[in-house]
């Protein structure tokens, strides 16, 4: 963290949140350098600040939004953030589907995710094909590494083989009211797994090789299905994540990468070997008491990341250095004790800068972020929450 960033907000009463726009832009540029020409679709889940999403989309190498919720996608479309929005997860929200189907612009902008016939049936039950136009759909593919009964990766799609994906593609093309435009496969066991041991590195290398071969076969099988039917080819094949940009972009079958966390540089990303984003977003909390000479207590701080419970899901203290959480108490919703040599020099009201373990999730606690550039506050941007939007 740059000293000038801290000084820009030193006069303010905490708590508040800070976005270093210069660091975020630099991280975004580094991601496009890593992608070597493969466009990046901005993962909105990792930002959840509409102005920041719009800012990133102005940068070379970025194209479209990877949304995490149908209602979010409809909102981003209405606000003209993008005219190319892929909803990364299937939706069972009937009212949202009604709004999509009755909004001509949204029908052109938004692509829904499916991975089973049940998803198609659900949509048809909400609005029958005869009462709607064609819905753009993308098929989600299981990108996990399978070794016998062992499944390493996210429990997402049931579709693993080229034959399974082709069968769903055939179902989509044969049904009225749907148009297949894309494929997606998120290799979370590579993109979202930190490099903490030789065993992890070996697993990731094996998974990269296996998925590259399988994904190419899947894409070719679906392409053949569309050719035989005389339909237009796929518009995109989405893959990857911030942690796998290099390996995913090396695959000829992949046309775009979904990524966003690397723009923020959350604490989990401190443990990757191939890249190191610059931290760009913090929540700042005040010192409110001193229970011992080398211990201070700050207000709040208990912003725990999703995922398997563990120390890597806890926020980290970026400044002052040499502060750590009390092992028997940890970060709390209303207070967090911090110990270490730096505590002796802290006074009531002083700032402690903390960083969330995962990108995006910290914004669920705040209404705005102070945007700092070149050592000055240049704006205050509302988060999704600050705009009255909650899509979780």
GROMACS .gro file of C-alpha atoms in nm:
model
  392
    1UNK     CA    1   0.000   0.000   0.000
    2UNK     CA    2   0.133   0.341  -0.097
    3UNK     CA    3   0.185   0.596   0.178
    4UNK     CA    4   0.015   0.860  -0.034
    5UNK     CA    5  -0.301   0.648  -0.039
    6UNK     CA    6  -0.310   0.638   0.339
    7UNK     CA    7  -0.241   1.010   0.368
    8UNK     CA    8  -0.527   1.094   0.130
    9UNK     CA    9  -0.780   0.971   0.386
   10UNK     CA   10  -0.586   1.025   0.710
   11UNK     CA   11  -0.813   1.312   0.818
   12UNK     CA   12  -1.133   1.103   0.801
   13UNK     CA   13  -1.311   0.916   1.077
   14UNK     CA   14  -1.319   0.541   1.018
   15UNK     CA   15  -1.483   0.311   0.929
   16UNK     CA   16  -1.477   0.351   0.552
   17UNK     CA   17  -1.350   0.169   0.244
   18UNK     CA   18  -1.083   0.275  -0.002
   19UNK     CA   19  -1.023   0.184  -0.365
   20UNK     CA   20  -0.681   0.268  -0.510
   21UNK     CA   21  -0.788   0.327  -0.869
   22UNK     CA   22  -0.430   0.345  -0.996
   23UNK     CA   23  -0.355   0.000  -0.852
   24UNK     CA   24  -0.681  -0.143  -0.990
   25UNK     CA   25  -0.603  -0.011  -1.339
   26UNK     CA   26  -0.249  -0.148  -1.323
   27UNK     CA   27  -0.379  -0.488  -1.216
   28UNK     CA   28  -0.633  -0.484  -1.498
   29UNK     CA   29  -0.361  -0.407  -1.752
   30UNK     CA   30  -0.143  -0.684  -1.612
   31UNK     CA   31  -0.426  -0.931  -1.656
   32UNK     CA   32  -0.458  -0.848  -2.026
   33UNK     CA   33  -0.082  -0.886  -2.061
   34UNK     CA   34  -0.110  -1.232  -1.906
   35UNK     CA   35  -0.399  -1.324  -2.136
   36UNK     CA   36  -0.185  -1.259  -2.447
   37UNK     CA   37  -0.465  -1.125  -2.661
   38UNK     CA   38  -0.753  -1.340  -2.535
   39UNK     CA   39  -1.032  -1.100  -2.431
   40UNK     CA   40  -1.136  -1.090  -2.066
   41UNK     CA   41  -1.500  -1.086  -1.959
   42UNK     CA   42  -1.526  -0.889  -1.633
   43UNK     CA   43  -1.651  -1.102  -1.342
   44UNK     CA   44  -1.888  -0.864  -1.166
   45UNK     CA   45  -1.901  -1.081  -0.853
   46UNK     CA   46  -1.542  -0.980  -0.781
   47UNK     CA   47  -1.610  -0.605  -0.805
   48UNK     CA   48  -1.975  -0.526  -0.715
   49UNK     CA   49  -1.915  -0.158  -0.784
   50UNK     CA   50  -2.096  -0.049  -1.100
   51UNK     CA   51  -1.865   0.244  -1.170
   52UNK     CA   52  -1.559   0.021  -1.140
   53UNK     CA   53  -1.706  -0.235  -1.379
   54UNK     CA   54  -1.771   0.043  -1.630
   55UNK     CA   55  -1.417   0.177  -1.578
   56UNK     CA   56  -1.259  -0.162  -1.648
   57UNK     CA   57  -1.470  -0.212  -1.960
   58UNK     CA   58  -1.313   0.101  -2.111
   59UNK     CA   59  -0.969  -0.062  -2.098
   60UNK     CA   60  -0.827  -0.246  -2.402
   61UNK     CA   61  -0.865  -0.622  -2.378
   62UNK     CA   62  -1.193  -0.629  -2.183
   63UNK     CA   63  -1.523  -0.729  -2.338
   64UNK     CA   64  -1.855  -0.803  -2.172
   65UNK     CA   65  -1.962  -0.889  -1.818
   66UNK     CA   66  -1.976  -1.222  -1.639
   67UNK     CA   67  -2.265  -1.160  -1.397
   68UNK     CA   68  -2.352  -1.384  -1.105
   69UNK     CA   69  -2.727  -1.326  -1.090
   70UNK     CA   70  -3.003  -1.281  -1.346
   71UNK     CA   71  -3.155  -0.977  -1.174
   72UNK     CA   72  -2.808  -0.822  -1.155
   73UNK     CA   73  -2.764  -0.882  -1.529
   74UNK     CA   74  -3.098  -0.716  -1.605
   75UNK     CA   75  -2.997  -0.415  -1.394
   76UNK     CA   76  -2.655  -0.382  -1.560
   77UNK     CA   77  -2.824  -0.407  -1.900
   78UNK     CA   78  -3.080  -0.140  -1.808
   79UNK     CA   79  -2.802   0.089  -1.683
   80UNK     CA   80  -2.616   0.029  -2.013
   81UNK     CA   81  -2.302  -0.095  -1.840
   82UNK     CA   82  -2.267  -0.353  -2.116
   83UNK     CA   83  -2.465  -0.501  -2.402
   84UNK     CA   84  -2.299  -0.842  -2.358
   85UNK     CA   85  -2.378  -1.000  -2.021
   86UNK     CA   86  -2.336  -1.369  -1.947
   87UNK     CA   87  -2.507  -1.495  -1.629
   88UNK     CA   88  -2.253  -1.736  -1.484
   89UNK     CA   89  -2.499  -1.942  -1.280
   90UNK     CA   90  -2.838  -2.095  -1.368
   91UNK     CA   91  -3.141  -1.901  -1.247
   92UNK     CA   92  -3.467  -2.029  -1.097
   93UNK     CA   93  -3.605  -1.679  -1.038
   94UNK     CA   94  -3.943  -1.674  -1.214
   95UNK     CA   95  -4.002  -1.299  -1.188
   96UNK     CA   96  -3.655  -1.231  -1.327
   97UNK     CA   97  -3.719  -1.464  -1.620
   98UNK     CA   98  -4.048  -1.285  -1.690
   99UNK     CA   99  -3.868  -0.948  -1.692
  100UNK     CA  100  -3.600  -1.083  -1.924
  101UNK     CA  101  -3.847  -1.227  -2.172
  102UNK     CA  102  -4.054  -0.909  -2.186
  103UNK     CA  103  -3.755  -0.677  -2.236
  104UNK     CA  104  -3.636  -0.674  -2.598
  105UNK     CA  105  -3.304  -0.509  -2.517
  106UNK     CA  106  -3.232  -0.754  -2.236
  107UNK     CA  107  -3.309  -1.048  -2.466
  108UNK     CA  108  -3.031  -0.920  -2.692
  109UNK     CA  109  -2.790  -0.840  -2.406
  110UNK     CA  110  -2.827  -1.127  -2.160
  111UNK     CA  111  -2.724  -1.491  -2.197
  112UNK     CA  112  -2.854  -1.749  -1.948
  113UNK     CA  113  -2.660  -2.047  -1.814
  114UNK     CA  114  -2.793  -2.404  -1.835
  115UNK     CA  115  -2.646  -2.746  -1.766
  116UNK     CA  116  -2.949  -2.976  -1.784
  117UNK     CA  117  -3.279  -3.038  -1.955
  118UNK     CA  118  -3.441  -2.941  -1.624
  119UNK     CA  119  -3.321  -2.583  -1.673
  120UNK     CA  120  -3.485  -2.569  -2.016
  121UNK     CA  121  -3.806  -2.718  -1.877
  122UNK     CA  122  -3.811  -2.463  -1.595
  123UNK     CA  123  -3.782  -2.171  -1.837
  124UNK     CA  124  -4.051  -2.316  -2.063
  125UNK     CA  125  -4.282  -2.356  -1.764
  126UNK     CA  126  -4.238  -1.988  -1.671
  127UNK     CA  127  -4.305  -1.856  -2.022
  128UNK     CA  128  -4.392  -2.106  -2.297
  129UNK     CA  129  -4.187  -2.083  -2.619
  130UNK     CA  130  -4.484  -1.960  -2.823
  131UNK     CA  131  -4.507  -1.653  -2.597
  132UNK     CA  132  -4.146  -1.540  -2.623
  133UNK     CA  133  -3.855  -1.487  -2.857
  134UNK     CA  134  -3.536  -1.690  -2.854
  135UNK     CA  135  -3.346  -1.691  -2.525
  136UNK     CA  136  -2.970  -1.686  -2.554
  137UNK     CA  137  -2.819  -1.975  -2.359
  138UNK     CA  138  -2.471  -2.096  -2.266
  139UNK     CA  139  -2.392  -2.451  -2.155
  140UNK     CA  140  -2.192  -2.488  -1.834
  141UNK     CA  141  -1.936  -2.771  -1.840
  142UNK     CA  142  -1.780  -2.950  -1.546
  143UNK     CA  143  -1.414  -2.849  -1.559
  144UNK     CA  144  -1.313  -3.052  -1.252
  145UNK     CA  145  -1.039  -3.311  -1.250
  146UNK     CA  146  -1.180  -3.659  -1.199
  147UNK     CA  147  -0.970  -3.955  -1.089
  148UNK     CA  148  -1.197  -4.252  -1.021
  149UNK     CA  149  -1.434  -4.149  -0.741
  150UNK     CA  150  -1.226  -3.840  -0.662
  151UNK     CA  151  -1.367  -3.510  -0.790
  152UNK     CA  152  -1.124  -3.216  -0.762
  153UNK     CA  153  -1.297  -2.890  -0.845
  154UNK     CA  154  -1.621  -2.704  -0.802
  155UNK     CA  155  -1.944  -2.903  -0.781
  156UNK     CA  156  -2.118  -2.719  -1.061
  157UNK     CA  157  -2.231  -2.879  -1.385
  158UNK     CA  158  -2.307  -3.251  -1.426
  159UNK     CA  159  -2.179  -3.234  -1.784
  160UNK     CA  160  -1.825  -3.371  -1.809
  161UNK     CA  161  -1.774  -3.550  -2.140
  162UNK     CA  162  -1.801  -3.434  -2.500
  163UNK     CA  163  -2.093  -3.669  -2.554
  164UNK     CA  164  -2.284  -3.534  -2.254
  165UNK     CA  165  -2.236  -3.174  -2.365
  166UNK     CA  166  -2.328  -3.254  -2.725
  167UNK     CA  167  -2.651  -3.419  -2.610
  168UNK     CA  168  -2.755  -3.104  -2.423
  169UNK     CA  169  -2.653  -2.891  -2.721
  170UNK     CA  170  -2.878  -3.104  -2.939
  171UNK     CA  171  -3.163  -3.060  -2.693
  172UNK     CA  172  -3.119  -2.682  -2.698
  173UNK     CA  173  -3.113  -2.655  -3.076
  174UNK     CA  174  -3.416  -2.880  -3.118
  175UNK     CA  175  -3.634  -2.686  -2.875
  176UNK     CA  176  -3.828  -2.379  -2.978
  177UNK     CA  177  -3.739  -2.058  -2.796
  178UNK     CA  178  -3.368  -2.119  -2.728
  179UNK     CA  179  -3.049  -2.028  -2.911
  180UNK     CA  180  -2.715  -2.180  -2.811
  181UNK     CA  181  -2.447  -1.911  -2.826
  182UNK     CA  182  -2.171  -2.023  -2.591
  183UNK     CA  183  -1.995  -2.273  -2.369
  184UNK     CA  184  -1.838  -2.213  -2.029
  185UNK     CA  185  -1.601  -2.419  -1.814
  186UNK     CA  186  -1.456  -2.271  -1.495
  187UNK     CA  187  -1.148  -2.457  -1.373
  188UNK     CA  188  -1.174  -2.351  -1.011
  189UNK     CA  189  -0.924  -2.614  -0.898
  190UNK     CA  190  -0.665  -2.424  -1.100
  191UNK     CA  191  -0.784  -2.063  -1.104
  192UNK     CA  192  -0.904  -2.055  -0.744
  193UNK     CA  193  -0.645  -2.273  -0.569
  194UNK     CA  194  -0.339  -2.107  -0.420
  195UNK     CA  195   0.011  -2.246  -0.472
  196UNK     CA  196   0.070  -2.374  -0.121
  197UNK     CA  197   0.254  -2.704  -0.181
  198UNK     CA  198   0.424  -2.923  -0.446
  199UNK     CA  199   0.120  -3.152  -0.436
  200UNK     CA  200  -0.110  -2.862  -0.528
  201UNK     CA  201   0.124  -2.759  -0.810
  202UNK     CA  202   0.124  -3.115  -0.946
  203UNK     CA  203  -0.256  -3.136  -0.927
  204UNK     CA  204  -0.294  -2.808  -1.113
  205UNK     CA  205  -0.049  -2.909  -1.387
  206UNK     CA  206  -0.230  -3.242  -1.436
  207UNK     CA  207  -0.568  -3.069  -1.444
  208UNK     CA  208  -0.453  -2.812  -1.700
  209UNK     CA  209  -0.342  -3.089  -1.938
  210UNK     CA  210  -0.654  -3.298  -1.889
  211UNK     CA  211  -0.895  -3.008  -1.933
  212UNK     CA  212  -0.722  -2.865  -2.240
  213UNK     CA  213  -0.768  -3.195  -2.422
  214UNK     CA  214  -1.124  -3.250  -2.302
  215UNK     CA  215  -1.237  -2.892  -2.362
  216UNK     CA  216  -1.110  -2.903  -2.721
  217UNK     CA  217  -1.309  -3.222  -2.784
  218UNK     CA  218  -1.621  -3.070  -2.629
  219UNK     CA  219  -1.598  -2.754  -2.839
  220UNK     CA  220  -1.547  -2.955  -3.156
  221UNK     CA  221  -1.841  -3.184  -3.075
  222UNK     CA  222  -2.076  -2.890  -3.019
  223UNK     CA  223  -1.944  -2.709  -3.326
  224UNK     CA  224  -2.018  -3.020  -3.533
  225UNK     CA  225  -2.368  -3.041  -3.386
  226UNK     CA  226  -2.438  -2.684  -3.494
  227UNK     CA  227  -2.282  -2.734  -3.839
  228UNK     CA  228  -2.492  -3.041  -3.911
  229UNK     CA  229  -2.805  -2.849  -3.814
  230UNK     CA  230  -2.707  -2.553  -4.033
  231UNK     CA  231  -2.698  -2.318  -3.732
  232UNK     CA  232  -2.456  -2.030  -3.667
  233UNK     CA  233  -2.136  -2.122  -3.481
  234UNK     CA  234  -2.081  -2.050  -3.114
  235UNK     CA  235  -2.019  -1.687  -3.030
  236UNK     CA  236  -1.783  -1.764  -2.741
  237UNK     CA  237  -1.614  -2.029  -2.529
  238UNK     CA  238  -1.552  -1.895  -2.181
  239UNK     CA  239  -1.297  -2.040  -1.942
  240UNK     CA  240  -1.052  -1.973  -1.666
  241UNK     CA  241  -1.030  -1.718  -1.391
  242UNK     CA  242  -0.769  -1.476  -1.260
  243UNK     CA  243  -0.554  -1.761  -1.127
  244UNK     CA  244  -0.537  -1.950  -1.457
  245UNK     CA  245  -0.517  -1.677  -1.719
  246UNK     CA  246  -0.188  -1.802  -1.867
  247UNK     CA  247  -0.290  -2.167  -1.905
  248UNK     CA  248  -0.647  -2.098  -2.016
  249UNK     CA  249  -0.546  -1.843  -2.279
  250UNK     CA  250  -0.302  -2.098  -2.422
  251UNK     CA  251  -0.596  -2.315  -2.533
  252UNK     CA  252  -0.704  -2.252  -2.891
  253UNK     CA  253  -1.057  -2.364  -2.806
  254UNK     CA  254  -1.107  -2.080  -2.554
  255UNK     CA  255  -1.215  -1.744  -2.696
  256UNK     CA  256  -1.247  -1.545  -2.372
  257UNK     CA  257  -1.156  -1.557  -2.004
  258UNK     CA  258  -1.385  -1.471  -1.715
  259UNK     CA  259  -1.188  -1.286  -1.447
  260UNK     CA  260  -1.216  -1.001  -1.200
  261UNK     CA  261  -1.055  -1.078  -0.863
  262UNK     CA  262  -0.710  -0.987  -0.988
  263UNK     CA  263  -0.825  -0.628  -1.037
  264UNK     CA  264  -0.877  -0.599  -0.660
  265UNK     CA  265  -0.591  -0.816  -0.533
  266UNK     CA  266  -0.757  -0.977  -0.228
  267UNK     CA  267  -0.561  -1.154   0.045
  268UNK     CA  268  -0.598  -1.501  -0.107
  269UNK     CA  269  -0.399  -1.382  -0.405
  270UNK     CA  270  -0.093  -1.321  -0.188
  271UNK     CA  271  -0.015  -1.692  -0.226
  272UNK     CA  272   0.007  -1.740  -0.603
  273UNK     CA  273   0.346  -1.794  -0.765
  274UNK     CA  274   0.289  -1.693  -1.126
  275UNK     CA  275   0.143  -1.349  -1.060
  276UNK     CA  276   0.112  -1.098  -0.778
  277UNK     CA  277  -0.157  -0.831  -0.807
  278UNK     CA  278  -0.114  -0.509  -0.615
  279UNK     CA  279  -0.368  -0.471  -0.333
  280UNK     CA  280  -0.624  -0.214  -0.448
  281UNK     CA  281  -0.911  -0.221  -0.198
  282UNK     CA  282  -0.932  -0.207   0.182
  283UNK     CA  283  -1.175  -0.153   0.464
  284UNK     CA  284  -1.040   0.085   0.725
  285UNK     CA  285  -1.143   0.046   1.089
  286UNK     CA  286  -1.068   0.264   1.395
  287UNK     CA  287  -0.882   0.179   1.713
  288UNK     CA  288  -1.137   0.206   1.997
  289UNK     CA  289  -0.968   0.054   2.304
  290UNK     CA  290  -0.643  -0.079   2.446
  291UNK     CA  291  -0.679  -0.394   2.661
  292UNK     CA  292  -0.300  -0.427   2.703
  293UNK     CA  293   0.016  -0.235   2.618
  294UNK     CA  294   0.085  -0.435   2.303
  295UNK     CA  295  -0.282  -0.490   2.210
  296UNK     CA  296  -0.545  -0.266   2.059
  297UNK     CA  297  -0.904  -0.336   1.970
  298UNK     CA  298  -1.059  -0.205   1.650
  299UNK     CA  299  -1.429  -0.163   1.577
  300UNK     CA  300  -1.558  -0.441   1.353
  301UNK     CA  301  -1.322  -0.638   1.131
  302UNK     CA  302  -1.504  -0.971   1.121
  303UNK     CA  303  -1.559  -0.988   0.747
  304UNK     CA  304  -1.506  -1.356   0.671
  305UNK     CA  305  -1.480  -1.489   0.316
  306UNK     CA  306  -1.692  -1.768   0.172
  307UNK     CA  307  -1.550  -2.113   0.111
  308UNK     CA  308  -1.416  -2.387   0.339
  309UNK     CA  309  -1.359  -2.250   0.689
  310UNK     CA  310  -0.993  -2.180   0.759
  311UNK     CA  311  -0.739  -1.912   0.837
  312UNK     CA  312  -0.711  -1.820   0.470
  313UNK     CA  313  -1.073  -1.695   0.482
  314UNK     CA  314  -0.994  -1.431   0.742
  315UNK     CA  315  -0.912  -1.069   0.656
  316UNK     CA  316  -0.549  -0.959   0.682
  317UNK     CA  317  -0.402  -0.645   0.836
  318UNK     CA  318  -0.205  -0.453   0.575
  319UNK     CA  319  -0.118  -0.151   0.793
  320UNK     CA  320   0.024  -0.089   1.043
  321UNK     CA  321   0.259  -0.380   0.988
  322UNK     CA  322   0.346  -0.615   1.273
  323UNK     CA  323  -0.013  -0.648   1.387
  324UNK     CA  324  -0.182  -0.987   1.410
  325UNK     CA  325  -0.513  -1.118   1.534
  326UNK     CA  326  -0.546  -1.273   1.876
  327UNK     CA  327  -0.555  -1.651   1.808
  328UNK     CA  328  -0.821  -1.726   2.069
  329UNK     CA  329  -1.057  -1.453   1.951
  330UNK     CA  330  -0.994  -1.371   1.586
  331UNK     CA  331  -1.189  -1.110   1.387
  332UNK     CA  332  -1.528  -1.022   1.532
  333UNK     CA  333  -1.840  -0.862   1.396
  334UNK     CA  334  -1.820  -0.569   1.639
  335UNK     CA  335  -1.460  -0.577   1.756
  336UNK     CA  336  -1.125  -0.734   1.670
  337UNK     CA  337  -0.824  -0.735   1.904
  338UNK     CA  338  -0.485  -0.694   1.735
  339UNK     CA  339  -0.150  -0.760   1.897
  340UNK     CA  340   0.208  -0.679   1.806
  341UNK     CA  341   0.479  -0.413   1.842
  342UNK     CA  342   0.289  -0.162   1.624
  343UNK     CA  343   0.002  -0.158   1.874
  344UNK     CA  344   0.210   0.038   2.125
  345UNK     CA  345   0.212   0.345   1.899
  346UNK     CA  346  -0.155   0.346   1.810
  347UNK     CA  347  -0.401   0.589   1.966
  348UNK     CA  348  -0.779   0.592   1.983
  349UNK     CA  349  -0.923   0.679   1.644
  350UNK     CA  350  -0.612   0.573   1.450
  351UNK     CA  351  -0.672   0.382   1.129
  352UNK     CA  352  -0.606   0.012   1.074
  353UNK     CA  353  -0.619  -0.101   0.711
  354UNK     CA  354  -0.757  -0.448   0.648
  355UNK     CA  355  -0.802  -0.646   0.330
  356UNK     CA  356  -1.071  -0.905   0.265
  357UNK     CA  357  -0.965  -1.257   0.171
  358UNK     CA  358  -1.181  -1.256  -0.144
  359UNK     CA  359  -1.265  -0.983  -0.391
  360UNK     CA  360  -1.617  -0.844  -0.409
  361UNK     CA  361  -1.752  -0.987  -0.086
  362UNK     CA  362  -1.627  -0.695   0.126
  363UNK     CA  363  -1.865  -0.460  -0.057
  364UNK     CA  364  -2.165  -0.637   0.099
  365UNK     CA  365  -2.073  -0.452   0.422
  366UNK     CA  366  -2.042  -0.100   0.278
  367UNK     CA  367  -2.243   0.153   0.082
  368UNK     CA  368  -1.957   0.345  -0.082
  369UNK     CA  369  -1.584   0.333  -0.149
  370UNK     CA  370  -1.355   0.634  -0.150
  371UNK     CA  371  -1.170   0.635  -0.480
  372UNK     CA  372  -0.809   0.750  -0.449
  373UNK     CA  373  -0.575   0.832  -0.738
  374UNK     CA  374  -0.233   0.997  -0.724
  375UNK     CA  375  -0.273   1.053  -0.352
  376UNK     CA  376  -0.608   1.234  -0.372
  377UNK     CA  377  -0.970   1.139  -0.321
  378UNK     CA  378  -1.123   1.182  -0.666
  379UNK     CA  379  -1.466   1.024  -0.617
  380UNK     CA  380  -1.694   0.827  -0.390
  381UNK     CA  381  -1.853   0.536  -0.572
  382UNK     CA  382  -2.158   0.346  -0.446
  383UNK     CA  383  -2.132  -0.030  -0.416
  384UNK     CA  384  -2.416  -0.256  -0.526
  385UNK     CA  385  -2.541  -0.230  -0.168
  386UNK     CA  386  -2.513   0.148  -0.179
  387UNK     CA  387  -2.734   0.151  -0.487
  388UNK     CA  388  -2.992  -0.054  -0.301
  389UNK     CA  389  -2.907  -0.376  -0.484
  390UNK     CA  390  -2.851  -0.710  -0.315
  391UNK     CA  391  -2.816  -1.012  -0.538
  392UNK     CA  392  -2.684  -1.267  -0.289
   0.00000   0.00000   0.00000
